[in-house]
PDB file of C-alpha atoms in Angstrom:
ATOM      1  CA  ASP A   5      96.386 125.149 104.915  1.00 89.00           C
ATOM      2  CA  ILE A   6      98.781 124.746 102.011  1.00 95.00           C
ATOM      3  CA  GLN A   7      97.392 126.006  98.686  1.00 97.00           C
ATOM      4  CA  MET A   8      98.538 124.653  95.334  1.00 98.00           C
ATOM      5  CA  THR A   9      98.318 126.792  92.191  1.00 98.00           C
ATOM      6  CA  GLN A  10      98.781 125.304  88.743  1.00 98.00           C
ATOM      7  CA  SER A  11      99.398 127.144  85.495  1.00 98.00           C
ATOM      8  CA  PRO A  12      98.162 127.290  82.876  1.00 98.00           C
ATOM      9  CA  SER A  13      94.582 126.131  83.425  1.00 98.00           C
ATOM     10  CA  THR A  14      94.322 125.067  79.795  1.00 98.00           C
ATOM     11  CA  LEU A  15      97.061 124.314  77.301  1.00 97.00           C
ATOM     12  CA  SER A  16      96.635 123.746  73.567  1.00 97.00           C
ATOM     13  CA  ALA A  17      99.396 121.700  71.963  1.00 97.00           C
ATOM     14  CA  SER A  18     100.156 119.422  69.029  1.00 96.00           C
ATOM     15  CA  VAL A  19     101.471 115.883  68.917  1.00 97.00           C
ATOM     16  CA  GLY A  20     105.246 116.011  69.295  1.00 97.00           C
ATOM     17  CA  ASP A  21     105.282 119.277  71.258  1.00 97.00           C
ATOM     18  CA  ARG A  22     107.221 119.722  74.480  1.00 98.00           C
ATOM     19  CA  VAL A  23     104.769 120.662  77.216  1.00 98.00           C
ATOM     20  CA  THR A  24     105.478 122.154  80.650  1.00 98.00           C
ATOM     21  CA  ILE A  25     103.001 122.599  83.509  1.00 98.00           C
ATOM     22  CA  THR A  26     103.883 124.586  86.633  1.00 98.00           C
ATOM     23  CA  CYS A  27     102.680 124.054  90.191  1.00 98.00           C
ATOM     24  CA  ARG A  28     103.365 126.476  93.044  1.00 98.00           C
ATOM     25  CA  ALA A  29     102.850 125.793  96.752  1.00 98.00           C
ATOM     26  CA  SER A  30     101.867 128.528  99.217  1.00 97.00           C
ATOM     27  CA  GLN A  31     104.666 127.371 101.533  1.00 97.00           C
ATOM     28  CA  SER A  32     107.613 125.023 101.274  1.00 96.00           C
ATOM     29  CA  ILE A  33     106.685 121.358 100.862  1.00 96.00           C
ATOM     30  CA  SER A  34     110.240 120.084 100.302  1.00 96.00           C
ATOM     31  CA  SER A  35     109.811 117.408  97.613  1.00 96.00           C
ATOM     32  CA  TRP A  36     106.453 116.065  98.780  1.00 96.00           C
ATOM     33  CA  LEU A  37     104.713 116.589  95.477  1.00 97.00           C
ATOM     34  CA  ALA A  38     102.981 114.186  93.106  1.00 98.00           C
ATOM     35  CA  TRP A  39     101.551 114.528  89.597  1.00 98.00           C
ATOM     36  CA  TYR A  40      98.482 112.707  88.256  1.00 98.00           C
ATOM     37  CA  GLN A  41      96.833 112.294  84.872  1.00 98.00           C
ATOM     38  CA  GLN A  42      93.059 112.025  84.635  1.00 98.00           C
ATOM     39  CA  LYS A  43      90.943 111.205  81.615  1.00 98.00           C
ATOM     40  CA  ALA A  44      87.210 111.857  81.416  1.00 96.00           C
ATOM     41  CA  GLY A  45      85.147 109.483  83.552  1.00 96.00           C
ATOM     42  CA  LYS A  46      88.210 107.723  84.962  1.00 98.00           C
ATOM     43  CA  ALA A  47      90.088 107.759  88.240  1.00 98.00           C
ATOM     44  CA  PRO A  48      93.372 109.678  88.319  1.00 98.00           C
ATOM     45  CA  LYS A  49      96.601 107.855  87.544  1.00 98.00           C
ATOM     46  CA  LEU A  50      99.832 108.488  89.439  1.00 98.00           C
ATOM     47  CA  LEU A  51     102.642 109.661  87.157  1.00 98.00           C
ATOM     48  CA  ILE A  52     105.357 111.105  89.415  1.00 98.00           C
ATOM     49  CA  TYR A  53     105.976 111.161  93.164  1.00 97.00           C
ATOM     50  CA  LYS A  54     108.491 112.913  95.407  1.00 96.00           C
ATOM     51  CA  ALA A  55     108.624 115.641  92.770  1.00 97.00           C
ATOM     52  CA  SER A  56     110.797 113.753  90.290  1.00 98.00           C
ATOM     53  CA  THR A  57     110.450 109.967  90.674  1.00 97.00           C
ATOM     54  CA  LEU A  58     108.657 108.284  87.797  1.00 97.00           C
ATOM     55  CA  GLU A  59     106.017 105.769  88.873  1.00 96.00           C
ATOM     56  CA  SER A  60     106.539 102.250  87.542  1.00 95.00           C
ATOM     57  CA  GLY A  61     105.106 101.765  84.072  1.00 97.00           C
ATOM     58  CA  VAL A  62     104.854 105.477  83.241  1.00 98.00           C
ATOM     59  CA  PRO A  63     106.540 106.439  79.932  1.00 98.00           C
ATOM     60  CA  SER A  64     109.887 108.201  80.223  1.00 98.00           C
ATOM     61  CA  ARG A  65     108.622 111.198  78.236  1.00 98.00           C
ATOM     62  CA  PHE A  66     107.090 112.354  81.537  1.00 98.00           C
ATOM     63  CA  SER A  67     109.430 114.048  83.985  1.00 98.00           C
ATOM     64  CA  GLY A  68     109.120 116.189  87.095  1.00 98.00           C
ATOM     65  CA  SER A  69     111.376 118.671  88.802  1.00 98.00           C
ATOM     66  CA  GLY A  70     111.473 121.252  91.563  1.00 98.00           C
ATOM     67  CA  SER A  71     111.531 121.522  95.335  1.00 98.00           C
ATOM     68  CA  GLY A  72     110.344 123.924  97.985  1.00 97.00           C
ATOM     69  CA  THR A  73     107.513 125.891  96.386  1.00 98.00           C
ATOM     70  CA  GLU A  74     107.992 125.581  92.601  1.00 98.00           C
ATOM     71  CA  PHE A  75     107.531 122.430  90.587  1.00 98.00           C
ATOM     72  CA  THR A  76     107.157 121.468  86.939  1.00 98.00           C
ATOM     73  CA  LEU A  77     105.790 118.536  84.986  1.00 98.00           C
ATOM     74  CA  THR A  78     107.262 118.155  81.507  1.00 98.00           C
ATOM     75  CA  ILE A  79     106.100 115.943  78.653  1.00 98.00           C
ATOM     76  CA  SER A  80     109.036 115.823  76.244  1.00 98.00           C
ATOM     77  CA  SER A  81     107.081 114.820  73.132  1.00 97.00           C
ATOM     78  CA  LEU A  82     103.289 114.916  73.450  1.00 97.00           C
ATOM     79  CA  GLN A  83     101.537 111.749  72.285  1.00 97.00           C
ATOM     80  CA  PRO A  84      97.838 111.279  71.375  1.00 96.00           C
ATOM     81  CA  ASP A  85      97.250 109.358  74.623  1.00 97.00           C
ATOM     82  CA  ASP A  86      98.513 112.334  76.677  1.00 97.00           C
ATOM     83  CA  PHE A  87      95.560 114.633  76.025  1.00 95.00           C
ATOM     84  CA  ALA A  88      94.024 114.735  79.495  1.00 98.00           C
ATOM     85  CA  THR A  89      93.869 116.809  82.672  1.00 98.00           C
ATOM     86  CA  TYR A  90      96.884 116.914  84.970  1.00 98.00           C
ATOM     87  CA  TYR A  91      96.900 117.627  88.708  1.00 98.00           C
ATOM     88  CA  CYS A  92      99.651 118.292  91.186  1.00 98.00           C
ATOM     89  CA  GLN A  93      99.180 117.287  94.836  1.00 98.00           C
ATOM     90  CA  GLN A  94     101.094 118.069  98.013  1.00 97.00           C
ATOM     91  CA  TYR A  95     101.514 115.787 100.993  1.00 94.00           C
ATOM     92  CA  ASN A  96     102.061 116.729 104.605  1.00 91.00           C
ATOM     93  CA  THR A  97     101.268 115.053 107.902  1.00 89.00           C
ATOM     94  CA  TYR A  98      97.941 116.801 108.394  1.00 93.00           C
ATOM     95  CA  SER A  99      96.512 117.305 104.906  1.00 95.00           C
ATOM     96  CA  ARG A 100      96.824 116.812 101.206  1.00 97.00           C
ATOM     97  CA  THR A 101      95.919 119.419  98.581  1.00 98.00           C
ATOM     98  CA  PHE A 102      95.456 119.238  94.837  1.00 98.00           C
ATOM     99  CA  GLY A 103      96.084 121.953  92.307  1.00 98.00           C
ATOM    100  CA  GLN A 104      93.091 123.080  90.263  1.00 98.00           C
ATOM    101  CA  GLY A 105      94.202 121.078  87.219  1.00 98.00           C
ATOM    102  CA  THR A 106      95.621 121.753  83.759  1.00 98.00           C
ATOM    103  CA  LYS A 107      93.705 120.519  80.736  1.00 98.00           C
ATOM    104  CA  VAL A 108      95.935 119.613  77.798  1.00 98.00           C
ATOM    105  CA  GLU A 109      93.940 119.987  74.578  1.00 97.00           C
ATOM    106  CA  ILE A 110      94.631 119.229  70.946  1.00 89.00           C
ATOM    107  CA  LYS A 111      95.693 122.345  69.033  1.00 90.00           C
TER     108      LYS A 111
ATOM    109  CA  GLU B  26      95.146  91.937  92.091  1.00 95.00           C
ATOM    110  CA  VAL B  27      95.494  95.117  94.113  1.00 96.00           C
ATOM    111  CA  GLN B  28      92.262  97.088  93.928  1.00 98.00           C
ATOM    112  CA  LEU B  29      89.727  99.254  95.716  1.00 98.00           C
ATOM    113  CA  VAL B  30      85.978  99.077  95.102  1.00 98.00           C
ATOM    114  CA  GLU B  31      83.646 101.790  96.411  1.00 98.00           C
ATOM    115  CA  SER B  32      79.927 101.447  97.091  1.00 98.00           C
ATOM    116  CA  GLY B  33      77.135 103.270  98.877  1.00 98.00           C
ATOM    117  CA  GLY B  34      76.623 106.340  96.724  1.00 98.00           C
ATOM    118  CA  GLY B  35      73.229 107.595  95.642  1.00 98.00           C
ATOM    119  CA  LEU B  36      70.688 110.395  95.812  1.00 98.00           C
ATOM    120  CA  ILE B  37      70.164 111.926  99.251  1.00 98.00           C
ATOM    121  CA  GLN B  38      68.262 114.974 100.465  1.00 98.00           C
ATOM    122  CA  PRO B  39      70.053 117.964 102.000  1.00 98.00           C
ATOM    123  CA  GLY B  40      70.623 117.388 105.693  1.00 98.00           C
ATOM    124  CA  GLY B  41      70.646 113.630 105.253  1.00 98.00           C
ATOM    125  CA  SER B  42      73.320 111.011 105.970  1.00 98.00           C
ATOM    126  CA  LEU B  43      75.087 108.430 103.871  1.00 98.00           C
ATOM    127  CA  ARG B  44      77.865 105.896 104.467  1.00 98.00           C
ATOM    128  CA  LEU B  45      80.321 105.017 101.737  1.00 98.00           C
ATOM    129  CA  SER B  46      82.335 101.800 101.760  1.00 98.00           C
ATOM    130  CA  CYS B  47      85.589 100.928 100.027  1.00 98.00           C
ATOM    131  CA  ALA B  48      86.599  97.263  99.905  1.00 98.00           C
ATOM    132  CA  ALA B  49      90.299  96.584  99.480  1.00 98.00           C
ATOM    133  CA  SER B  50      91.851  93.493  97.932  1.00 98.00           C
ATOM    134  CA  GLY B  51      95.446  92.489  97.315  1.00 97.00           C
ATOM    135  CA  PHE B  52      96.689  94.457 100.341  1.00 96.00           C
ATOM    136  CA  THR B  53      95.638  95.102 103.941  1.00 96.00           C
ATOM    137  CA  VAL B  54      94.004  98.328 105.105  1.00 96.00           C
ATOM    138  CA  SER B  55      95.555  97.773 108.534  1.00 95.00           C
ATOM    139  CA  SER B  56      99.054  98.602 107.300  1.00 93.00           C
ATOM    140  CA  ASN B  57      98.297 101.358 104.799  1.00 95.00           C
ATOM    141  CA  TYR B  58      97.249 105.003 104.730  1.00 96.00           C
ATOM    142  CA  LEU B  59      93.884 105.462 103.018  1.00 98.00           C
ATOM    143  CA  SER B  60      92.120 108.618 101.873  1.00 98.00           C
ATOM    144  CA  TRP B  61      88.845 109.787 100.401  1.00 98.00           C
ATOM    145  CA  VAL B  62      89.088 112.223  97.488  1.00 98.00           C
ATOM    146  CA  ARG B  63      86.067 113.771  95.776  1.00 98.00           C
ATOM    147  CA  GLN B  64      85.374 115.474  92.479  1.00 98.00           C
ATOM    148  CA  ALA B  65      82.309 117.644  91.925  1.00 98.00           C
ATOM    149  CA  PRO B  66      80.794 117.476  88.423  1.00 98.00           C
ATOM    150  CA  GLY B  67      83.093 119.239  85.968  1.00 97.00           C
ATOM    151  CA  LYS B  68      85.472 120.325  88.742  1.00 98.00           C
ATOM    152  CA  GLY B  69      88.889 119.360  90.067  1.00 98.00           C
ATOM    153  CA  LEU B  70      89.989 116.910  92.719  1.00 98.00           C
ATOM    154  CA  GLU B  71      89.469 117.711  96.405  1.00 98.00           C
ATOM    155  CA  TRP B  72      91.060 115.716  99.206  1.00 98.00           C
ATOM    156  CA  VAL B  73      88.504 114.920 101.930  1.00 98.00           C
ATOM    157  CA  SER B  74      90.083 112.814 104.672  1.00 98.00           C
ATOM    158  CA  VAL B  75      92.871 110.382 105.558  1.00 97.00           C
ATOM    159  CA  ILE B  76      93.191 107.547 108.051  1.00 97.00           C
ATOM    160  CA  TYR B  77      96.654 106.342 108.972  1.00 96.00           C
ATOM    161  CA  SER B  78      97.561 102.730 109.640  1.00 94.00           C
ATOM    162  CA  GLY B  79      97.420 103.332 113.390  1.00 94.00           C
ATOM    163  CA  GLY B  80      93.999 104.985 113.160  1.00 95.00           C
ATOM    164  CA  THR B  81      94.896 108.702 113.302  1.00 97.00           C
ATOM    165  CA  THR B  82      92.532 110.752 111.144  1.00 98.00           C
ATOM    166  CA  TYR B  83      92.594 114.167 109.462  1.00 97.00           C
ATOM    167  CA  TYR B  84      89.946 116.087 107.521  1.00 98.00           C
ATOM    168  CA  ALA B  85      89.598 118.925 105.063  1.00 97.00           C
ATOM    169  CA  ASP B  86      88.077 122.061 106.583  1.00 97.00           C
ATOM    170  CA  SER B  87      85.043 121.699 104.301  1.00 98.00           C
ATOM    171  CA  VAL B  88      83.940 118.422 105.928  1.00 98.00           C
ATOM    172  CA  ARG B  89      85.418 118.499 109.429  1.00 98.00           C
ATOM    173  CA  GLY B  90      82.705 117.889 112.025  1.00 98.00           C
ATOM    174  CA  ARG B  91      80.299 116.394 109.449  1.00 98.00           C
ATOM    175  CA  PHE B  92      82.242 113.472 107.955  1.00 98.00           C
ATOM    176  CA  THR B  93      83.951 110.598 109.768  1.00 98.00           C
ATOM    177  CA  ILE B  94      86.512 108.266 108.224  1.00 98.00           C
ATOM    178  CA  SER B  95      87.004 104.800 109.696  1.00 98.00           C
ATOM    179  CA  LYS B  96      88.130 101.316 108.772  1.00 98.00           C
ATOM    180  CA  ASP B  97      87.409  97.726 109.717  1.00 98.00           C
ATOM    181  CA  ASN B  98      90.636  95.749 109.508  1.00 96.00           C
ATOM    182  CA  SER B  99      88.781  92.423 109.822  1.00 97.00           C
ATOM    183  CA  LYS B 100      86.699  93.250 106.745  1.00 98.00           C
ATOM    184  CA  ASN B 101      89.598  95.003 104.976  1.00 98.00           C
ATOM    185  CA  THR B 102      87.230  97.893 104.304  1.00 98.00           C
ATOM    186  CA  LEU B 103      87.380 101.690 104.544  1.00 98.00           C
ATOM    187  CA  TYR B 104      84.317 103.821 105.332  1.00 98.00           C
ATOM    188  CA  LEU B 105      83.174 107.417 105.105  1.00 98.00           C
ATOM    189  CA  GLN B 106      80.196 108.412 107.236  1.00 98.00           C
ATOM    190  CA  MET B 107      78.714 111.615 105.825  1.00 98.00           C
ATOM    191  CA  ASN B 108      76.233 113.585 107.927  1.00 98.00           C
ATOM    192  CA  THR B 109      74.417 116.890 107.437  1.00 98.00           C
ATOM    193  CA  LEU B 110      74.941 116.662 103.718  1.00 98.00           C
ATOM    194  CA  ARG B 111      74.826 119.798 101.583  1.00 98.00           C
ATOM    195  CA  ALA B 112      74.326 120.390  97.876  1.00 98.00           C
ATOM    196  CA  GLU B 113      78.020 121.256  97.591  1.00 98.00           C
ATOM    197  CA  ASP B 114      78.922 117.731  98.747  1.00 98.00           C
ATOM    198  CA  THR B 115      77.615 116.402  95.421  1.00 98.00           C
ATOM    199  CA  ALA B 116      80.572 114.642  93.805  1.00 98.00           C
ATOM    200  CA  VAL B 117      82.153 111.400  92.749  1.00 98.00           C
ATOM    201  CA  TYR B 118      83.901 110.032  95.822  1.00 98.00           C
ATOM    202  CA  TYR B 119      87.082 108.020  95.333  1.00 98.00           C
ATOM    203  CA  CYS B 120      88.985 106.019  97.909  1.00 98.00           C
ATOM    204  CA  ALA B 121      92.725 105.880  97.365  1.00 98.00           C
ATOM    205  CA  ARG B 122      95.751 104.206  98.903  1.00 97.00           C
ATOM    206  CA  GLU B 123      98.871 106.116  99.815  1.00 95.00           C
ATOM    207  CA  GLU B 124     101.877 103.925  99.212  1.00 86.00           C
ATOM    208  CA  MET B 125     104.255 104.135 102.175  1.00 82.00           C
ATOM    209  CA  VAL B 126     106.286 100.930 101.966  1.00 80.00           C
ATOM    210  CA  ARG B 127     108.026 102.096  98.794  1.00 82.00           C
ATOM    211  CA  GLY B 128     108.258 105.608 100.231  1.00 83.00           C
ATOM    212  CA  VAL B 129     105.934 106.966  97.551  1.00 84.00           C
ATOM    213  CA  TYR B 130     103.677 109.123  99.776  1.00 89.00           C
ATOM    214  CA  ALA B 131     101.195 109.556  96.953  1.00 96.00           C
ATOM    215  CA  PHE B 132      97.951 107.949  95.804  1.00 97.00           C
ATOM    216  CA  ASP B 133      99.054 104.930  93.805  1.00 97.00           C
ATOM    217  CA  ILE B 134      95.815 102.899  93.852  1.00 98.00           C
ATOM    218  CA  TRP B 135      92.364 104.407  93.258  1.00 98.00           C
ATOM    219  CA  GLY B 136      88.869 102.982  93.254  1.00 98.00           C
ATOM    220  CA  GLN B 137      86.470 103.537  90.383  1.00 98.00           C
ATOM    221  CA  GLY B 138      84.454 106.133  92.320  1.00 98.00           C
ATOM    222  CA  THR B 139      80.886 106.322  93.614  1.00 98.00           C
ATOM    223  CA  LEU B 140      78.538 109.229  92.873  1.00 98.00           C
ATOM    224  CA  VAL B 141      76.826 111.066  95.705  1.00 98.00           C
ATOM    225  CA  THR B 142      74.080 113.498  94.706  1.00 98.00           C
ATOM    226  CA  VAL B 143      72.625 115.794  97.353  1.00 98.00           C
ATOM    227  CA  SER B 144      69.361 117.246  96.112  1.00 97.00           C
ATOM    228  CA  SER B 145      65.725 117.640  97.120  1.00 97.00           C
TER     229      SER B 145
END
């Protein structure tokens, strides 16, 4: 099975900061990677798919990059609404796997 | 409106069975990939199972042989039959659609979740 490892697990940042979260796959997944945002008590929300394509309606301060085994999610200027937990997720024919999550906290 | 609504969660004893339902509206289950994803209290997301539009199914190792995913195209509803439940199956269970038409291959629509608690 493909394992997904996110870092860091927790990130403390201030409004306006540039934030980067990393996700590594245990084997190549090409560009089959998505990023989600989840707030407490709510279902996850799709932010980015195919590693770098912004989902409709998602603010342009979110961006994704990478291919193969290393991927990043960047928030160019952190906003109050962005404090949440972020997950990466890989897709292949036989399974899907989520990273363990990165909690973005107020510094 | 495109949405998914889960039902069927509750308190069940270890070793028991439960069936979750997920009613779709605004799109047809027959032509979409649908998954179950769970989240234990205070923990991260765990993919459980997927059913493809043609009916092919796949499972996470943690539930294979105990859980069965299925769908009823006439009712536009997804199901998860859970047998031999364990305490570690306690979680909020979400159903989610994988968007294929736009080539997204990610979970673009999620239900609100239903809580399953396995405890004596």
